Coordinates of C-alpha atoms in Angstrom, one line a residue:
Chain H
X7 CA 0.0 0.0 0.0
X8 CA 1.4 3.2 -1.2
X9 CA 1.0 6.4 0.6
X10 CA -2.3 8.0 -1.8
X11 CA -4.4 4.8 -1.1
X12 CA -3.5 5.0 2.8
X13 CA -4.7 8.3 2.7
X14 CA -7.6 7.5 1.0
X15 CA -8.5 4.3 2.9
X16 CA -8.0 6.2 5.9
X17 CA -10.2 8.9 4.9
X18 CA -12.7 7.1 3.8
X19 CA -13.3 5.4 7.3
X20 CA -13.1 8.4 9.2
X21 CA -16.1 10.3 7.0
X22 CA -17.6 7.0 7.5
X23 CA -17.8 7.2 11.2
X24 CA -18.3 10.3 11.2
X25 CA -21.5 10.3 9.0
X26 CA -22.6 7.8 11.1
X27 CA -22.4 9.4 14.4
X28 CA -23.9 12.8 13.0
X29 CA -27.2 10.3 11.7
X30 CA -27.2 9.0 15.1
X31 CA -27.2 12.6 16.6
X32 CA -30.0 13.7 14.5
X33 CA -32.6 10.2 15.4
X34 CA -31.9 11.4 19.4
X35 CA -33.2 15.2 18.4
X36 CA -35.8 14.5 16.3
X37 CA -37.6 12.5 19.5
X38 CA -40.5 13.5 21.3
X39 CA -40.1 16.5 23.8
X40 CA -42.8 15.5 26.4
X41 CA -44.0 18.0 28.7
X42 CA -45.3 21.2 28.8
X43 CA -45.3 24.1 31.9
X44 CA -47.8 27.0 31.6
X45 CA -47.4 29.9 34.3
X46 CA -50.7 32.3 34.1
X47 CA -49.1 35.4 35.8
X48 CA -52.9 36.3 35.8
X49 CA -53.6 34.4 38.2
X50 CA -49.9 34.6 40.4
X51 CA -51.2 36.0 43.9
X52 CA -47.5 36.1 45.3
X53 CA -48.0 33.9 48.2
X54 CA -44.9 31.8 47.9
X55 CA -46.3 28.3 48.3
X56 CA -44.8 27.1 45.1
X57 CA -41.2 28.3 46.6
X58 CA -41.7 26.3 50.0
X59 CA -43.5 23.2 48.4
X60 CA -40.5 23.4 46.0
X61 CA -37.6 23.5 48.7
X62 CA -39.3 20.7 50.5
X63 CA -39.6 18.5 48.1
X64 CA -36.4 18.6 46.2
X65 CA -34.3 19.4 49.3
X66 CA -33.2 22.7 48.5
X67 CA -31.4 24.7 51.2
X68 CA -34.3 27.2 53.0
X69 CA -31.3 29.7 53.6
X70 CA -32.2 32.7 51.0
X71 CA -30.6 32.6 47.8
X72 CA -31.2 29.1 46.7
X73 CA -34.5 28.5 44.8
X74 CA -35.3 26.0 42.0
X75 CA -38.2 28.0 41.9
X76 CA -39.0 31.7 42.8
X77 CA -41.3 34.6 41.8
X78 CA -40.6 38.4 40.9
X79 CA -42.8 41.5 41.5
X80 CA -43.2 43.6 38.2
X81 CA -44.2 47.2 38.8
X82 CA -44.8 49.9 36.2
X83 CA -45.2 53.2 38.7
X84 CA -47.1 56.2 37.2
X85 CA -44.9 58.7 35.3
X86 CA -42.1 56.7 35.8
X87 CA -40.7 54.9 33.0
X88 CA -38.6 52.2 34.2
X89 CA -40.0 49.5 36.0
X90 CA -39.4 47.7 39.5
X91 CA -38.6 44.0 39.7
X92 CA -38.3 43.1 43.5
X93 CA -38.7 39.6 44.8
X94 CA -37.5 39.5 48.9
X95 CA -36.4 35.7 49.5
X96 CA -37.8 34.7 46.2
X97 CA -41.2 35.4 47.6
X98 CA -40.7 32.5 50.4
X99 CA -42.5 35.1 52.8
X100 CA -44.9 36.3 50.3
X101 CA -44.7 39.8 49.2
X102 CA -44.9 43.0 51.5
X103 CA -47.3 45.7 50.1
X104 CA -44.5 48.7 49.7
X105 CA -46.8 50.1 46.8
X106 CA -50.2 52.1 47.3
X107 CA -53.0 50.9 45.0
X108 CA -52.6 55.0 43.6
X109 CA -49.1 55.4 42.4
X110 CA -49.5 51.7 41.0
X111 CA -49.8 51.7 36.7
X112 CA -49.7 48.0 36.7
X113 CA -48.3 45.4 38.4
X114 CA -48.1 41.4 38.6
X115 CA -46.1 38.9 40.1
X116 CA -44.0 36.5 37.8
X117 CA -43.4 32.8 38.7
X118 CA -39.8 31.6 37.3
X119 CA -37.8 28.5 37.2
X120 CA -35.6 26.5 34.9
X121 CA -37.2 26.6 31.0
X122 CA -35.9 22.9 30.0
X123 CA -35.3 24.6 27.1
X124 CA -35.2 22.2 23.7
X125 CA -31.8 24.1 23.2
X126 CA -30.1 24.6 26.3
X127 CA -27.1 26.7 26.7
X128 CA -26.1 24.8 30.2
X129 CA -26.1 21.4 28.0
X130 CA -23.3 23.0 25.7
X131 CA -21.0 24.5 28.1
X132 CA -20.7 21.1 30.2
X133 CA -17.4 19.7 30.5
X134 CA -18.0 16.5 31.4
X135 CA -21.7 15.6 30.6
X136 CA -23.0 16.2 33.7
X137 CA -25.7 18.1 32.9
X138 CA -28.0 16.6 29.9
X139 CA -31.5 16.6 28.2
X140 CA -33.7 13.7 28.7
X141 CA -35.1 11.9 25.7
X142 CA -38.0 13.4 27.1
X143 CA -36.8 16.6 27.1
X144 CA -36.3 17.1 31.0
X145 CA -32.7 19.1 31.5
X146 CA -30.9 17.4 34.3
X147 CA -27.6 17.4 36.6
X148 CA -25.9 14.5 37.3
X149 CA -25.1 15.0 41.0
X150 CA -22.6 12.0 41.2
X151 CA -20.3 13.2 37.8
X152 CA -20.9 17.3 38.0
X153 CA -17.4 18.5 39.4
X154 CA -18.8 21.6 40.3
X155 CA -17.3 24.1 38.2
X156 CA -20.1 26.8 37.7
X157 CA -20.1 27.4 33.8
X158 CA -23.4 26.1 33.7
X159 CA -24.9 28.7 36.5
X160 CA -22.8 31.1 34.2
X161 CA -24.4 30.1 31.0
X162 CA -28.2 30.5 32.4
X163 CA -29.6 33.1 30.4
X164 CA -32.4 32.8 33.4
X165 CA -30.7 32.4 36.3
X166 CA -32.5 29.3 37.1
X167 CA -29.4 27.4 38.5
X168 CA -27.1 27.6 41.5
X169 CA -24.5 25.6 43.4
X170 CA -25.5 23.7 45.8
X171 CA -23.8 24.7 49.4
X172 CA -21.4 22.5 51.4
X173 CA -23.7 22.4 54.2
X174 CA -27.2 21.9 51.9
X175 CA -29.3 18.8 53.3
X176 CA -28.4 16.3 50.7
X177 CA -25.0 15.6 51.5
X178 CA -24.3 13.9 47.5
X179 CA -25.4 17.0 46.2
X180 CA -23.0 19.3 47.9
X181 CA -20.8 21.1 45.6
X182 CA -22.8 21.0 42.6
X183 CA -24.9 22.7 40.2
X184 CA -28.6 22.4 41.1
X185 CA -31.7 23.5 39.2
X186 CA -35.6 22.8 38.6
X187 CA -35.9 18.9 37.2
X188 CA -39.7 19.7 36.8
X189 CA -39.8 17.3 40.1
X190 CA -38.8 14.4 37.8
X191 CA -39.1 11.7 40.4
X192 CA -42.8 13.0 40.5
X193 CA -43.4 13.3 36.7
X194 CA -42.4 10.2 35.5
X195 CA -44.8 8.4 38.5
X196 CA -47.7 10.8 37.3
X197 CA -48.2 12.9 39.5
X198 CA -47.7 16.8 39.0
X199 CA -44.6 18.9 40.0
X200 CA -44.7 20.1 43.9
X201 CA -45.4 23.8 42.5
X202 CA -48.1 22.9 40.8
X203 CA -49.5 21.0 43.4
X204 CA -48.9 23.6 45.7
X205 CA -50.4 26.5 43.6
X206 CA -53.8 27.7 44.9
X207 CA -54.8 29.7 41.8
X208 CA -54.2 27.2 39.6
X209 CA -51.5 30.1 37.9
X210 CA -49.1 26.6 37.3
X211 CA -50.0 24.1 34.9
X212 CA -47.8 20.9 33.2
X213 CA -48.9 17.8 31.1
X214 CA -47.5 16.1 28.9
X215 CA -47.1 17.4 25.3
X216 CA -50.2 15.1 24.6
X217 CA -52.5 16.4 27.6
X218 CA -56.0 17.9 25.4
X219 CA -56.5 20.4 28.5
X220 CA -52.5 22.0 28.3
X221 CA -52.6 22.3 24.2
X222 CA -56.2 23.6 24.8
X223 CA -54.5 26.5 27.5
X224 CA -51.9 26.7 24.8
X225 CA -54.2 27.3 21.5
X226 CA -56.9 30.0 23.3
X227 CA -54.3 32.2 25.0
X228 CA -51.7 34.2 23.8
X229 CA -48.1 32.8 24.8
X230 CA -45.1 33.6 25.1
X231 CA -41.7 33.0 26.5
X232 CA -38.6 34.4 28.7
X233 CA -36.2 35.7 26.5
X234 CA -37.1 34.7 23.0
X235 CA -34.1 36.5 21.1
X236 CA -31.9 33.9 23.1
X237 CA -32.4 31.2 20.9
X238 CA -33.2 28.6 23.7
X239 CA -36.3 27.8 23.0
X240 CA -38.1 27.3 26.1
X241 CA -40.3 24.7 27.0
X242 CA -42.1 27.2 30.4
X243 CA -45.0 29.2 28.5
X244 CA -46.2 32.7 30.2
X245 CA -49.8 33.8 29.4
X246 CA -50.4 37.6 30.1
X247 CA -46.1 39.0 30.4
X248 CA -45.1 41.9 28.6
X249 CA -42.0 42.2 26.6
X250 CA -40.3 43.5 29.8
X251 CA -40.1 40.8 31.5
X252 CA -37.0 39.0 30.9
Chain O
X28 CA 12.4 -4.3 9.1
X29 CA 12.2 -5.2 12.7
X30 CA 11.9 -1.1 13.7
X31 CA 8.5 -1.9 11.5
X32 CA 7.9 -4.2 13.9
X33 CA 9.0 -2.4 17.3
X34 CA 6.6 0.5 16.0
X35 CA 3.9 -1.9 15.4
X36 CA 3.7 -3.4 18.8
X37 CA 4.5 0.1 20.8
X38 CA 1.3 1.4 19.1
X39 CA -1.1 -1.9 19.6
X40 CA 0.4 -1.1 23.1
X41 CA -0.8 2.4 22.9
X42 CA -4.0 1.6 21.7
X43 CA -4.1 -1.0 24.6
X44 CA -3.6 1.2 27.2
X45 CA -6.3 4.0 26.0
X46 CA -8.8 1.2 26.2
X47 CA -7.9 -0.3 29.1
X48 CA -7.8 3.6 30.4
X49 CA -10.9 4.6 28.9
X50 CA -13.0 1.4 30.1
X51 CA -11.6 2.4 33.9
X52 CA -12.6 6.4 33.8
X53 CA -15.4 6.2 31.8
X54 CA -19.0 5.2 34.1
X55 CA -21.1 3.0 32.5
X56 CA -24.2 3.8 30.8
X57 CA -21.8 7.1 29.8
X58 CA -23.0 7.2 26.2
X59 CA -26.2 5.2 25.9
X60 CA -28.4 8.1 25.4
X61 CA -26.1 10.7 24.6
X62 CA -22.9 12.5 25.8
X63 CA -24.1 11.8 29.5
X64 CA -24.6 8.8 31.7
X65 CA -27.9 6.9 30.9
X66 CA -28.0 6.0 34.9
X67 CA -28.5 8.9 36.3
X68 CA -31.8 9.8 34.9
X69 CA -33.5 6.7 37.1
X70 CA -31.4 7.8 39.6
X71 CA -33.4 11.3 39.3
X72 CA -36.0 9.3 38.9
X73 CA -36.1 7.0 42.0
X74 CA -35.7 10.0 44.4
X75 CA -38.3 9.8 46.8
X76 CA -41.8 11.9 46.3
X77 CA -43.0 14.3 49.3
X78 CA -46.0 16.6 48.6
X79 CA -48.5 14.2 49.1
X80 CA -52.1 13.9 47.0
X81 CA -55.8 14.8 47.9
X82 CA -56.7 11.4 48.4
X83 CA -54.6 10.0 50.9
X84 CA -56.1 12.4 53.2
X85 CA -59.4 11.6 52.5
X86 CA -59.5 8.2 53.5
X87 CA -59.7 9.6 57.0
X88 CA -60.9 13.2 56.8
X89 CA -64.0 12.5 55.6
X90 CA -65.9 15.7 57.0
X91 CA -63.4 17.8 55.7
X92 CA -63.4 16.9 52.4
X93 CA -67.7 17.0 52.1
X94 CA -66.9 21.0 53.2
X95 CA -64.0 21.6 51.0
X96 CA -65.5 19.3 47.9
X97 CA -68.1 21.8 47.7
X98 CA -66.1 25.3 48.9
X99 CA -64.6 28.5 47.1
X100 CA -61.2 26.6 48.0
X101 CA -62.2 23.0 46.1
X102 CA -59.6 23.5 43.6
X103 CA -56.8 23.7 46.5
X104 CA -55.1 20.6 47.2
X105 CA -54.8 20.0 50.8
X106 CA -51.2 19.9 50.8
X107 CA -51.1 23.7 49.9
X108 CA -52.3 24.7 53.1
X109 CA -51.6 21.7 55.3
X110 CA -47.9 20.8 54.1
X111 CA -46.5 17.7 53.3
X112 CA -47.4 15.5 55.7
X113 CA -46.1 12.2 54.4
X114 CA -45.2 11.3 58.0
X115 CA -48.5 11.7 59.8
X116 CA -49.8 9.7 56.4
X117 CA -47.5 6.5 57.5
X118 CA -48.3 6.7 61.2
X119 CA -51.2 9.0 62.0
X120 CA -51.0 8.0 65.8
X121 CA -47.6 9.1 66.2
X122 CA -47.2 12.0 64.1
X123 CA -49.3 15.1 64.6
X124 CA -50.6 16.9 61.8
X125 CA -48.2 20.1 61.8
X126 CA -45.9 20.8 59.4
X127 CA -43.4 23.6 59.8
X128 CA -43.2 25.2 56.4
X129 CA -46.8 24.8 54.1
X130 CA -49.1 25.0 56.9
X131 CA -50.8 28.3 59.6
X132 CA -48.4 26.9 61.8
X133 CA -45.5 28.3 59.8
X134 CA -46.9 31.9 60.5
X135 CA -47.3 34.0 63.8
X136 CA -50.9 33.2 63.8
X137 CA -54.1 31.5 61.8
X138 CA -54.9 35.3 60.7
X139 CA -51.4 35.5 59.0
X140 CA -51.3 32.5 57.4
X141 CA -55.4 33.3 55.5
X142 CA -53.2 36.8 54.6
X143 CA -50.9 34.9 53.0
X144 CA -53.1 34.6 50.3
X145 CA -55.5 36.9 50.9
X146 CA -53.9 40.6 51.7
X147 CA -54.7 43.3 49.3
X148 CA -52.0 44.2 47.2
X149 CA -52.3 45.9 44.0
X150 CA -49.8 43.4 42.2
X151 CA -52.8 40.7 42.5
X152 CA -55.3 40.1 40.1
X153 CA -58.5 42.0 40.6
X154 CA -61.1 38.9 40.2
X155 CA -58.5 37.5 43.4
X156 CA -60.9 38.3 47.1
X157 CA -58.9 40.1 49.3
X158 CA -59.4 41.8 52.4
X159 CA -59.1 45.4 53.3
X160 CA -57.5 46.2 56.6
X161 CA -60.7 47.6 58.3
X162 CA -62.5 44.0 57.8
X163 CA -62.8 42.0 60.7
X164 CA -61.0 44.3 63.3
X165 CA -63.6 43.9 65.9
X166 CA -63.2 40.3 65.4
X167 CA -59.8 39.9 67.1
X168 CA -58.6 39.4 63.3
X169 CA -59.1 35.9 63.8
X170 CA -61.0 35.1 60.5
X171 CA -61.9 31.1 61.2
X172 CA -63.8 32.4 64.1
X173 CA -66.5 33.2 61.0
X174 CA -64.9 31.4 58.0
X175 CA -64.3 27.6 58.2
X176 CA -61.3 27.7 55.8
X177 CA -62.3 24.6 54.1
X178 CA -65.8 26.2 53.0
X179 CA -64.7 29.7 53.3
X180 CA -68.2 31.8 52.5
X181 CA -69.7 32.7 55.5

């Protein structure tokens, strides 16, 4: 064998594999997504059941500043132009009333956690495939294999991650990224996320891509979602947010 | 001729000792499903539920649920006010009904906790009921002394 038809030969296999690993890639995207989370911020109240429900069922530190889940105060003031995002302990302890009903324009309270978007940013920036998609389209950390080195929390355009503390509660968590799973261990047994459970107003809702009632929420309201010029797109719909809200 | 050889083996022996690396470093299931491991989502998976459903406390709390079925809150699930309560679930007799985070016994007092949900603010939607400050003053501000929270109209 000469040195052309090594090259060749070599080549040859190497496109080979190549091609076949790119028509592998392409079956696992083109699978079902499976579920759906609608938040009607006309219906938020503020009272910060979702955030506790949340904390106690996924173990989350109750110290402030760790939320899977957590909801904002939007407030347009009269003749003032910007507008006022506030949200004391994630809304843990509901929401003190620091506005009077006059000087109020308009105001509602925004319920956010992680989007599970169908392309996620966290996904990419990974080192060592910790953090992953489900074939059902569920992002997810891999507590055992993260090594805890933040680009993820970093690459949130939502902020919906955070590293878990040394001293959380679930000691094979500690020192690494944790975020929303969509309460996967209660998903995938059929019952509904702890939020949504939790939710008195109903301003939560998830099913399963299939669900009649969530395409029917979908098809007669107008929806949108966080952050649309990101690219991500999100899998978390909002009924009733203006394009302020980010 | 035989440095053919020597170059031969040394790189069957490099290729040898990348597998033999790679099969040691690399978890299993890494790759099944993608560029993660496969095990970790029934790991996710196998976690342990908390917030409990409707019907578990029904089996007992009859009464309650006839007011609640039928009540402005019927669309609540009773773990939204009550908490978790998996424990008193398993063992009723020994575990009391109180749970220190979803419940009125995570706020200062019963009035506090129906505020929770129920205190004017102008951020709320205006179909939502909520109370002005005058309401019930003379009352001591305890509002189950004329609401039973599970059928709230009076």
């Amino acid at each position: 064998m000469n040195r052309r038809k090594f090259l060749i030969a070599s080549s040859a296999i190497a496109s080979g594999i190549i091609g076949f690993r790119l028509a592998r890639g392409e079956e696992a995207e083109g699978r079902a997504t499976g579920y759906i989370f609608v938040v009607d911020v006309r219906k938020c109240i503020g009272c910060g059941r979702c955030v506790r429900a949340c904390k106690i069922e996924n173990e989350v530190p109750l110290k402030p500043y760790y939320f899977r889940t957590w909801v904002e105060r939007y407030v347009w003031l009269k003749g003032e132009k910007d507008l006022k995002v506030d949200s004391p302990n994630g809304g843990f302890d509901g929401f003190p009333n620091i506005y009077s009903e006059d000087e109020v324009a308009k105001s509602y309270f925004v319920p956010k956690l992680c989007n599970h978007c169908e392309d996620p940013p966290c996904v990419q920036v990974c080192p060592v495939g910790a953090t992953y998609r489900t074939p059902d389209g569920v992002v997810l950390v891999d507590e055992k294999y993260c090594i805890g080195c933040r680009y993820c929390i970093q690459a949130c355009p939502y902020g919906a991650r955070y590293l878990y503390p040394r001293d959380g509660p679930r000691e094979s968590r500690r020192n690494t990224a944790d975020k929303c799973t969509w309460c996967y261990h209660r998903i995938t047994k059929g019952y509904k996320p702890a939020c949504v459970m939790a939710c008195p107003t109903g301003a939560r809702m998830f099913g399963r891509e299939d669900d009649e009632r969530i395409l029917r929420v979908l098809e007669e309201n107008s929806v949108s979602v966080l952050k649309p010029e990101q690219g991500t797109k999100p899998r978390v719909f909002y009924i009733g947010i203006d394009s302020e809200v980010r | 001729m035989k440095v053919t050889t020597r170059v031969v083996l040394l790189y069957i022996l490099g290729l040898a000792v990348f597998f033999i690396a790679r099969s040691v470093f690399v978890p299993d299931t890494f790759g099944e499903l993608g560029h993660y491991r496969a095990a970790s989502i029934g790991e996710i998976e196998s976690l342990k539920t908390k917030v409990g459903e409707n019907y578990e406390c029904f089996n007992c709390h009859v009464n309650e649920y006839v007011d609640w079925s039928v009540g402005e809150h019927r669309r609540i699930a009773c773990t939204s006010c009550h908490g978790l309560l998996k424990a008193h679930v398993a063992d009723p007799k020994n575990h009391s009904a109180k749970d220190e985070f979803l419940s009125p016994y995570a706020y200062p007092t019963m009035t506090d906790f129906c505020l929770s949900c129920h205190a004017t603010s102008p951020s709320k939607p205006e179909s939502f009921p909520q109370i002005s400050v005058e309401h019930g003053r003379e009352e001591m501000w305890n509002c189950t002394r004329c609401h039973n929270p599970h059928n709230p109209v009076v």
